[in-house]
PDB file of C-alpha atoms in Angstrom:
ATOM      1  CA  MET A   1     -28.476 -12.647   5.680  1.00 40.00           C
ATOM      2  CA  SER A   2     -29.114 -17.280   6.629  1.00 40.00           C
ATOM      3  CA  GLY A   3     -32.801 -18.271   7.882  1.00 39.00           C
ATOM      4  CA  ALA A   4     -36.118 -17.851   6.110  1.00 37.00           C
ATOM      5  CA  ARG A   5     -37.826 -13.985   5.384  1.00 37.00           C
ATOM      6  CA  THR A   6     -40.745 -13.417   7.730  1.00 36.00           C
ATOM      7  CA  ARG A   7     -43.854 -12.944   6.132  1.00 37.00           C
ATOM      8  CA  SER A   8     -44.859 -10.536   9.000  1.00 38.00           C
ATOM      9  CA  ARG A   9     -45.008  -6.689   8.234  1.00 39.00           C
ATOM     10  CA  VAL A  10     -43.189  -4.853  10.480  1.00 39.00           C
ATOM     11  CA  GLY A  11     -44.271  -1.181  11.547  1.00 45.00           C
ATOM     12  CA  PRO A  12     -43.235   1.977  11.018  1.00 40.00           C
ATOM     13  CA  ARG A  13     -41.490   2.351  14.266  1.00 40.00           C
ATOM     14  CA  THR A  14     -40.169  -0.733  14.229  1.00 40.00           C
ATOM     15  CA  ALA A  15     -37.808   0.302  11.235  1.00 38.00           C
ATOM     16  CA  ALA A  16     -37.807   3.537  12.664  1.00 39.00           C
ATOM     17  CA  ALA A  17     -36.107   2.454  14.675  1.00 40.00           C
ATOM     18  CA  ALA A  18     -34.093  -0.245  13.660  1.00 39.00           C
ATOM     19  CA  THR A  19     -33.357   2.398  10.928  1.00 37.00           C
ATOM     20  CA  CYS A  20     -32.107   4.265  14.060  1.00 36.00           C
ATOM     21  CA  LEU A  21     -29.395   1.259  14.850  1.00 33.00           C
ATOM     22  CA  VAL A  22     -28.071   0.535  11.746  1.00 34.00           C
ATOM     23  CA  LEU A  23     -27.012   4.075  11.726  1.00 30.00           C
ATOM     24  CA  GLY A  24     -25.798   5.093  14.858  1.00 37.00           C
ATOM     25  CA  LEU A  25     -23.635   1.737  14.409  1.00 31.00           C
ATOM     26  CA  GLY A  26     -21.830   3.325  11.338  1.00 36.00           C
ATOM     27  CA  LEU A  27     -21.391   6.571  12.905  1.00 29.00           C
ATOM     28  CA  ILE A  28     -19.779   4.684  16.182  1.00 31.00           C
ATOM     29  CA  GLY A  29     -17.769   2.657  13.924  1.00 35.00           C
ATOM     30  CA  GLY A  30     -16.723   5.206  11.179  1.00 34.00           C
ATOM     31  CA  ALA A  31     -16.090   7.267  13.863  1.00 31.00           C
ATOM     32  CA  ALA A  32     -13.534   5.139  15.550  1.00 30.00           C
ATOM     33  CA  ALA A  33     -11.596   3.995  12.505  1.00 30.00           C
ATOM     34  CA  GLY A  34     -11.580   8.180  11.684  1.00 31.00           C
ATOM     35  CA  SER A  35     -10.255   7.866  15.334  1.00 27.00           C
ATOM     36  CA  TRP A  36      -7.790   5.661  14.879  1.00 27.00           C
ATOM     37  CA  PHE A  37      -6.775   6.631  11.254  1.00 28.00           C
ATOM     38  CA  THR A  38      -6.174  10.796  13.043  1.00 30.00           C
ATOM     39  CA  GLY A  39      -3.979   9.717  16.064  1.00 33.00           C
ATOM     40  CA  ASP A  40      -7.271  11.217  17.943  1.00 38.00           C
ATOM     41  CA  GLY A  41      -8.695   9.749  21.459  1.00 38.00           C
ATOM     42  CA  GLY A  42      -6.096  11.574  23.367  1.00 38.00           C
ATOM     43  CA  ASP A  43      -3.189  10.250  21.680  1.00 46.00           C
ATOM     44  CA  ASP A  44      -1.857  12.393  18.756  1.00 58.00           C
ATOM     45  CA  ASP A  45       0.557   9.789  17.859  1.00 59.00           C
ATOM     46  CA  GLY A  46      -1.045   8.892  14.745  1.00 60.00           C
ATOM     47  CA  ARG A  47      -0.698  11.997  13.548  1.00 65.00           C
ATOM     48  CA  THR A  48       2.798  12.907  14.536  1.00 81.00           C
ATOM     49  CA  ALA A  49       3.891   9.465  12.483  1.00 85.00           C
ATOM     50  CA  TYR A  50       1.760   9.679   9.534  1.00 91.00           C
ATOM     51  CA  SER A  51       2.573  14.012   8.676  1.00 86.00           C
ATOM     52  CA  ALA A  52       6.427  12.694   9.682  1.00 86.00           C
ATOM     53  CA  ALA A  53       6.054   9.366   6.648  1.00 90.00           C
ATOM     54  CA  GLY A  54       4.532  12.433   5.023  1.00 90.00           C
ATOM     55  CA  ALA A  55       7.895  14.745   5.209  1.00 87.00           C
ATOM     56  CA  LEU A  56      10.919  11.529   5.035  1.00 89.00           C
ATOM     57  CA  TRP A  57      11.103  12.723   1.168  1.00 89.00           C
ATOM     58  CA  HIS A  58      12.788  15.549   1.501  1.00 84.00           C
ATOM     59  CA  SER A  59      14.696  15.039   5.597  1.00 84.00           C
ATOM     60  CA  VAL A  60      15.652  12.102   4.985  1.00 89.00           C
ATOM     61  CA  PRO A  61      19.378  10.238   3.387  1.00 91.00           C
ATOM     62  CA  VAL A  62      18.374   8.289  -0.129  1.00 90.00           C
ATOM     63  CA  ASP A  63      21.024   5.875   1.373  1.00 92.00           C
ATOM     64  CA  GLN A  64      18.573   5.142   4.640  1.00 93.00           C
ATOM     65  CA  LEU A  65      15.180   4.359   1.705  1.00 94.00           C
ATOM     66  CA  PHE A  66      17.050   2.935  -0.923  1.00 97.00           C
ATOM     67  CA  PRO A  67      20.123   0.819   0.640  1.00 97.00           C
ATOM     68  CA  SER A  68      22.943  -0.051  -1.441  1.00 97.00           C
ATOM     69  CA  THR A  69      22.769  -3.258  -0.433  1.00 97.00           C
ATOM     70  CA  VAL A  70      19.608  -5.410   0.186  1.00 97.00           C
ATOM     71  CA  GLN A  71      19.054  -8.979   2.620  1.00 95.00           C
ATOM     72  CA  GLY A  72      16.528 -11.080   1.143  1.00 93.00           C
ATOM     73  CA  THR A  73      16.638 -12.984   4.067  1.00 92.00           C
ATOM     74  CA  GLY A  74      14.188 -16.371   2.776  1.00 92.00           C
ATOM     75  CA  ALA A  75      12.485 -14.782   0.199  1.00 91.00           C
ATOM     76  CA  GLY A  76      13.724 -16.520  -2.646  1.00 89.00           C
ATOM     77  CA  PRO A  77      11.655 -18.884  -4.039  1.00 89.00           C
ATOM     78  CA  GLY A  78      11.584 -22.626  -1.580  1.00 87.00           C
ATOM     79  CA  GLY A  79      12.987 -19.770   0.874  1.00 90.00           C
ATOM     80  CA  ALA A  80      16.441 -19.465  -0.680  1.00 92.00           C
ATOM     81  CA  ASP A  81      17.855 -15.736   0.539  1.00 94.00           C
ATOM     82  CA  ARG A  82      18.670 -13.336  -1.932  1.00 93.00           C
ATOM     83  CA  THR A  83      20.765 -10.620  -1.492  1.00 96.00           C
ATOM     84  CA  TRP A  84      20.058  -7.222  -4.006  1.00 98.00           C
ATOM     85  CA  THR A  85      22.544  -4.683  -5.170  1.00 98.00           C
ATOM     86  CA  ARG A  86      21.460  -1.053  -5.543  1.00 98.00           C
ATOM     87  CA  ILE A  87      22.378  -0.091  -9.866  1.00 98.00           C
ATOM     88  CA  ALA A  88      20.251   2.870 -10.519  1.00 97.00           C
ATOM     89  CA  VAL A  89      18.962   5.971  -8.847  1.00 97.00           C
ATOM     90  CA  ALA A  90      16.099   8.241 -10.333  1.00 95.00           C
ATOM     91  CA  PRO A  91      15.809  11.863  -9.231  1.00 90.00           C
ATOM     92  CA  ASP A  92      13.575  12.809  -7.206  1.00 85.00           C
ATOM     93  CA  GLY A  93      10.551  14.198  -8.987  1.00 87.00           C
ATOM     94  CA  GLY A  94       6.801  14.747  -9.205  1.00 91.00           C
ATOM     95  CA  CYS A  95       4.481  11.994 -11.037  1.00 92.00           C
ATOM     96  CA  ALA A  96       4.665  12.654 -14.958  1.00 89.00           C
ATOM     97  CA  HIS A  97       4.886   9.929 -16.890  1.00 89.00           C
ATOM     98  CA  ALA A  98       6.066   7.412 -14.181  1.00 91.00           C
ATOM     99  CA  PHE A  99       2.780   5.045 -15.331  1.00 95.00           C
ATOM    100  CA  ASP A 100       1.205   4.027 -17.378  1.00 93.00           C
ATOM    101  CA  PRO A 101      -2.477   6.795 -17.767  1.00 95.00           C
ATOM    102  CA  LEU A 102      -4.767   4.015 -16.109  1.00 96.00           C
ATOM    103  CA  LEU A 103      -2.586   3.316 -12.670  1.00 97.00           C
ATOM    104  CA  ALA A 104      -2.131   7.420 -13.366  1.00 96.00           C
ATOM    105  CA  ARG A 105      -5.868   8.007 -13.073  1.00 97.00           C
ATOM    106  CA  ALA A 106      -6.603   5.275 -10.737  1.00 97.00           C
ATOM    107  CA  LEU A 107      -3.882   7.149  -7.854  1.00 97.00           C
ATOM    108  CA  ALA A 108      -5.024   9.956  -8.963  1.00 97.00           C
ATOM    109  CA  PRO A 109      -7.295  10.775  -6.015  1.00 96.00           C
ATOM    110  CA  ALA A 110      -4.748  11.082  -3.494  1.00 97.00           C
ATOM    111  CA  GLY A 111      -3.022  13.681  -5.581  1.00 97.00           C
ATOM    112  CA  CYS A 112       1.428  13.506  -5.937  1.00 96.00           C
ATOM    113  CA  ARG A 113       4.118  15.110  -3.517  1.00 95.00           C
ATOM    114  CA  ARG A 114       7.085  13.050  -4.351  1.00 95.00           C
ATOM    115  CA  LEU A 115       8.785  10.178  -6.221  1.00 97.00           C
ATOM    116  CA  LEU A 116      11.170   8.503  -4.732  1.00 96.00           C
ATOM    117  CA  ARG A 117      12.798   5.431  -7.024  1.00 97.00           C
ATOM    118  CA  ALA A 118      15.706   3.062  -7.469  1.00 98.00           C
ATOM    119  CA  THR A 119      15.883  -0.363  -9.183  1.00 98.00           C
ATOM    120  CA  TYR A 120      18.595  -3.409  -8.195  1.00 98.00           C
ATOM    121  CA  THR A 121      19.731  -6.053  -9.359  1.00 97.00           C
ATOM    122  CA  ASP A 122      20.544  -9.865  -8.141  1.00 96.00           C
ATOM    123  CA  ALA A 123      23.151 -11.262  -6.615  1.00 94.00           C
ATOM    124  CA  THR A 124      23.836 -12.844 -10.439  1.00 94.00           C
ATOM    125  CA  GLN A 125      22.713  -9.517 -12.149  1.00 94.00           C
ATOM    126  CA  THR A 126      19.575 -11.625 -13.690  1.00 96.00           C
ATOM    127  CA  TYR A 127      16.740 -10.662 -12.618  1.00 97.00           C
ATOM    128  CA  VAL A 128      16.595  -6.800 -12.795  1.00 98.00           C
ATOM    129  CA  THR A 129      13.799  -4.830  -9.924  1.00 98.00           C
ATOM    130  CA  THR A 130      11.726  -0.780  -9.554  1.00 98.00           C
ATOM    131  CA  VAL A 131      10.882   0.021  -6.327  1.00 98.00           C
ATOM    132  CA  GLY A 132       9.242   2.842  -5.893  1.00 97.00           C
ATOM    133  CA  LEU A 133       7.577   5.184  -2.961  1.00 97.00           C
ATOM    134  CA  LEU A 134       5.460   7.486  -3.659  1.00 97.00           C
ATOM    135  CA  PHE A 135       4.904   9.910  -1.453  1.00 97.00           C
ATOM    136  CA  THR A 136       1.047  11.899  -1.461  1.00 97.00           C
ATOM    137  CA  LYS A 137      -1.057  14.890  -0.576  1.00 96.00           C
ATOM    138  CA  ALA A 138      -3.540  12.489   0.632  1.00 96.00           C
ATOM    139  CA  ASP A 139      -4.421  12.113   4.231  1.00 95.00           C
ATOM    140  CA  PRO A 140      -5.367   9.270   6.908  1.00 95.00           C
ATOM    141  CA  ALA A 141      -9.163   8.698   5.494  1.00 96.00           C
ATOM    142  CA  ALA A 142      -8.309   8.964   1.736  1.00 97.00           C
ATOM    143  CA  MET A 143      -5.319   6.857   1.740  1.00 97.00           C
ATOM    144  CA  ALA A 144      -8.025   3.806   3.848  1.00 97.00           C
ATOM    145  CA  ALA A 145     -10.609   4.976   0.583  1.00 98.00           C
ATOM    146  CA  LEU A 146      -7.746   4.084  -1.651  1.00 98.00           C
ATOM    147  CA  ALA A 147      -6.718   1.528  -0.007  1.00 98.00           C
ATOM    148  CA  ALA A 148     -10.086  -0.008   0.299  1.00 98.00           C
ATOM    149  CA  ARG A 149     -10.843  -0.010  -3.786  1.00 97.00           C
ATOM    150  CA  PHE A 150      -7.524  -1.334  -4.908  1.00 97.00           C
ATOM    151  CA  ARG A 151      -8.040  -4.289  -2.425  1.00 97.00           C
ATOM    152  CA  ASP A 152     -12.151  -4.494  -3.587  1.00 97.00           C
ATOM    153  CA  GLU A 153     -11.077  -3.626  -7.414  1.00 97.00           C
ATOM    154  CA  ARG A 154      -7.845  -5.839  -7.708  1.00 96.00           C
ATOM    155  CA  LEU A 155      -6.765  -3.026  -9.169  1.00 97.00           C
ATOM    156  CA  ASP A 156      -2.742  -5.130  -7.740  1.00 95.00           C
ATOM    157  CA  ARG A 157      -3.924  -7.236 -10.179  1.00 95.00           C
ATOM    158  CA  ARG A 158      -4.544  -5.842 -13.110  1.00 96.00           C
ATOM    159  CA  ALA A 159      -1.573  -5.359 -15.785  1.00 95.00           C
ATOM    160  CA  ASP A 160      -2.871  -2.339 -17.271  1.00 95.00           C
ATOM    161  CA  LEU A 161      -2.549  -1.442 -13.708  1.00 96.00           C
ATOM    162  CA  MET A 162       1.663  -1.950 -13.228  1.00 96.00           C
ATOM    163  CA  PRO A 163       4.077  -0.151 -12.332  1.00 96.00           C
ATOM    164  CA  ARG A 164       7.107   1.588 -14.648  1.00 97.00           C
ATOM    165  CA  PRO A 165      10.296   0.562 -13.990  1.00 97.00           C
ATOM    166  CA  TYR A 166      13.412   2.941 -14.105  1.00 97.00           C
ATOM    167  CA  ALA A 167      15.767   2.042 -16.562  1.00 95.00           C
ATOM    168  CA  ALA A 168      19.209   3.453 -16.056  1.00 92.00           C
ATOM    169  CA  ALA A 169      22.175   3.608 -18.919  1.00 93.00           C
ATOM    170  CA  GLY A 170      25.547   1.523 -18.323  1.00 95.00           C
ATOM    171  CA  THR A 171      23.704  -0.698 -15.513  1.00 96.00           C
ATOM    172  CA  ALA A 172      22.312  -3.567 -15.943  1.00 95.00           C
ATOM    173  CA  ALA A 173      18.503  -1.964 -16.215  1.00 96.00           C
ATOM    174  CA  ALA A 174      19.766  -0.609 -19.538  1.00 96.00           C
ATOM    175  CA  GLY A 175      17.330  -2.301 -21.559  1.00 96.00           C
ATOM    176  CA  PHE A 176      14.139  -2.269 -18.843  1.00 97.00           C
ATOM    177  CA  GLY A 177      11.319  -1.032 -20.648  1.00 96.00           C
ATOM    178  CA  ASP A 178       7.841  -1.235 -20.315  1.00 96.00           C
ATOM    179  CA  ARG A 179       7.894  -4.355 -22.478  1.00 97.00           C
ATOM    180  CA  GLN A 180      10.041  -6.146 -20.565  1.00 97.00           C
ATOM    181  CA  ARG A 181       8.281  -5.854 -16.642  1.00 98.00           C
ATOM    182  CA  ALA A 182       7.135  -9.214 -15.771  1.00 98.00           C
ATOM    183  CA  SER A 183       6.219  -9.875 -12.740  1.00 98.00           C
ATOM    184  CA  TRP A 184       4.989  -6.708 -10.340  1.00 98.00           C
ATOM    185  CA  THR A 185       3.035  -5.696  -6.998  1.00 98.00           C
ATOM    186  CA  LEU A 186       1.311  -2.998  -5.102  1.00 98.00           C
ATOM    187  CA  SER A 187       0.587  -1.528  -1.218  1.00 97.00           C
ATOM    188  CA  VAL A 188      -0.737   1.639  -0.670  1.00 97.00           C
ATOM    189  CA  LEU A 189      -0.613   2.274   3.088  1.00 96.00           C
ATOM    190  CA  THR A 190      -2.997   3.774   5.535  1.00 94.00           C
ATOM    191  CA  ASP A 191      -0.448   4.304   8.394  1.00 92.00           C
ATOM    192  CA  ALA A 192       1.102   6.582   5.941  1.00 94.00           C
ATOM    193  CA  PRO A 193       0.225   8.889   2.648  1.00 96.00           C
ATOM    194  CA  VAL A 194       2.868   6.635   0.614  1.00 97.00           C
ATOM    195  CA  VAL A 195       2.118   3.570  -1.849  1.00 98.00           C
ATOM    196  CA  ALA A 196       5.016   1.082  -2.187  1.00 97.00           C
ATOM    197  CA  TYR A 197       5.820  -1.496  -4.841  1.00 98.00           C
ATOM    198  CA  ALA A 198       8.285  -3.052  -6.983  1.00 98.00           C
ATOM    199  CA  VAL A 199       7.648  -3.477 -10.706  1.00 98.00           C
ATOM    200  CA  THR A 200      10.863  -6.922 -11.974  1.00 98.00           C
ATOM    201  CA  GLY A 201      12.108  -7.751 -15.341  1.00 98.00           C
ATOM    202  CA  TRP A 202      15.304 -10.704 -17.057  1.00 97.00           C
ATOM    203  CA  ALA A 203      18.591  -8.177 -16.907  1.00 96.00           C
ATOM    204  CA  ASP A 204      19.004  -9.355 -20.466  1.00 95.00           C
ATOM    205  CA  GLY A 205      15.868  -7.893 -21.810  1.00 95.00           C
ATOM    206  CA  ARG A 206      13.927 -10.119 -22.788  1.00 95.00           C
ATOM    207  CA  VAL A 207       9.813  -8.884 -24.187  1.00 97.00           C
ATOM    208  CA  VAL A 208       7.265 -10.604 -21.887  1.00 97.00           C
ATOM    209  CA  ASP A 209       4.397 -11.270 -23.305  1.00 95.00           C
ATOM    210  CA  ALA A 210       2.143 -13.107 -20.199  1.00 95.00           C
ATOM    211  CA  PRO A 211       3.250 -10.640 -17.192  1.00 97.00           C
ATOM    212  CA  GLN A 212       2.014 -12.309 -13.357  1.00 97.00           C
ATOM    213  CA  PRO A 213       1.392 -10.481 -10.017  1.00 97.00           C
ATOM    214  CA  ALA A 214       3.871 -11.207  -7.067  1.00 97.00           C
ATOM    215  CA  ALA A 215       1.453 -12.262  -5.009  1.00 95.00           C
ATOM    216  CA  ASP A 216       0.098 -14.882  -7.947  1.00 96.00           C
ATOM    217  CA  ALA A 217       3.235 -15.763  -9.461  1.00 96.00           C
ATOM    218  CA  VAL A 218       4.382 -16.780  -5.280  1.00 95.00           C
ATOM    219  CA  ARG A 219       1.935 -19.020  -5.272  1.00 93.00           C
ATOM    220  CA  ALA A 220       2.127 -22.677  -4.953  1.00 90.00           C
ATOM    221  CA  GLY A 221       1.659 -24.442  -8.040  1.00 90.00           C
ATOM    222  CA  ALA A 222       2.336 -21.174 -10.212  1.00 94.00           C
ATOM    223  CA  GLY A 223       3.302 -22.229 -13.538  1.00 92.00           C
ATOM    224  CA  THR A 224       3.980 -19.135 -15.995  1.00 94.00           C
ATOM    225  CA  ALA A 225       7.171 -18.149 -17.350  1.00 94.00           C
ATOM    226  CA  PRO A 226       7.374 -14.802 -13.853  1.00 95.00           C
ATOM    227  CA  ALA A 227       6.308 -17.783 -10.994  1.00 96.00           C
ATOM    228  CA  GLN A 228       9.046 -20.532 -12.542  1.00 94.00           C
ATOM    229  CA  ALA A 229      11.798 -17.981 -12.419  1.00 95.00           C
ATOM    230  CA  GLY A 230      11.054 -16.577  -9.149  1.00 95.00           C
ATOM    231  CA  LEU A 231       9.875 -12.683 -10.241  1.00 97.00           C
ATOM    232  CA  GLY A 232       7.285 -12.274  -8.700  1.00 97.00           C
ATOM    233  CA  ASN A 233       9.678 -13.269  -5.207  1.00 96.00           C
ATOM    234  CA  GLU A 234      11.733 -10.969  -6.125  1.00 97.00           C
ATOM    235  CA  ALA A 235       9.046  -7.967  -6.631  1.00 97.00           C
ATOM    236  CA  LYS A 236       7.207  -9.551  -3.169  1.00 97.00           C
ATOM    237  CA  GLY A 237      10.902  -9.857  -1.417  1.00 97.00           C
ATOM    238  CA  LEU A 238      12.536  -6.615  -1.866  1.00 97.00           C
ATOM    239  CA  ALA A 239       9.122  -3.717  -1.791  1.00 97.00           C
ATOM    240  CA  ASP A 240       8.621  -5.503   1.248  1.00 97.00           C
ATOM    241  CA  ARG A 241      11.860  -5.116   2.682  1.00 97.00           C
ATOM    242  CA  ILE A 242      11.453  -1.869   0.955  1.00 97.00           C
ATOM    243  CA  GLU A 243       7.993  -1.059   3.340  1.00 95.00           C
ATOM    244  CA  ARG A 244       9.701  -2.412   6.296  1.00 94.00           C
ATOM    245  CA  ARG A 245      12.036   0.706   6.251  1.00 94.00           C
ATOM    246  CA  LEU A 246      10.726   3.019   5.439  1.00 93.00           C
ATOM    247  CA  ARG A 247       8.716   1.888   8.949  1.00 91.00           C
ATOM    248  CA  LYS A 248      10.185   1.317  10.794  1.00 90.00           C
ATOM    249  CA  THR A 249      11.920   5.039   9.462  1.00 88.00           C
ATOM    250  CA  VAL A 250       8.920   6.377  10.483  1.00 85.00           C
ATOM    251  CA  GLY A 251       9.531   5.941  13.542  1.00 82.00           C
ATOM    252  CA  THR A 252      12.393   5.822  14.947  1.00 79.00           C
ATOM    253  CA  ALA A 253      11.757   9.908  13.548  1.00 71.00           C
ATOM    254  CA  THR A 254       8.655   9.798  16.202  1.00 71.00           C
ATOM    255  CA  GLU A 255      10.541   8.500  18.420  1.00 66.00           C
ATOM    256  CA  THR A 256      10.409  10.963  21.560  1.00 50.00           C
ATOM    257  CA  PRO A 257      13.927  12.045  23.303  1.00 49.00           C
ATOM    258  CA  ALA A 258      14.220  10.238  26.965  1.00 46.00           C
TER     259      ALA A 258
END
């Protein structure tokens, strides 16, 4: 609050009126936010889209969410183009052992309905990236609260809260384990009961001692090994495009036939 404090005393009635005003504004704001998240207010589109998004894991082919090839126009360092090829798809299932314990604990309030994962490599097979879509059991208010916590506490930047990769034998990601994680991104969506993430490493299986969140690795002037190699761009670029496909699929699923 700016300005000097006044020394005059505020009467009980004035204080009570001010308190009621603040609470009233808070309730109005909360009601408006709740209406937006749930699609209330005479329009069921928000609720329909949210419900449709939560059901995609069992109603949409894997190729629609994780296509065999993803084009990343301008996604690389300096705006270079990227092409990612899918090399492995994990069996869909629960979240047991899919996340480090601290991340699992942070995500627990949203619940785990289903986890879908796929691993990609770049055109040169230098890097490998696992992208995941965690379908939660949470309602819009719970997802909004989780998103706010991750944002306010910067949980998406903590190296002890990195998602785990999915390694598949006989692929370029065969050696992609926990110690090979170099950069990552994680997004708690509020318009769908989904947590989207990606984690990237080198395909040669090298150990990374100082992983860096993608949001920091893609910044101009970042000098870490993950940043210099463009691993932040790999994680962010692929995660962004898979997230866009998810939203596009939701839109298609909720279109009203003409």
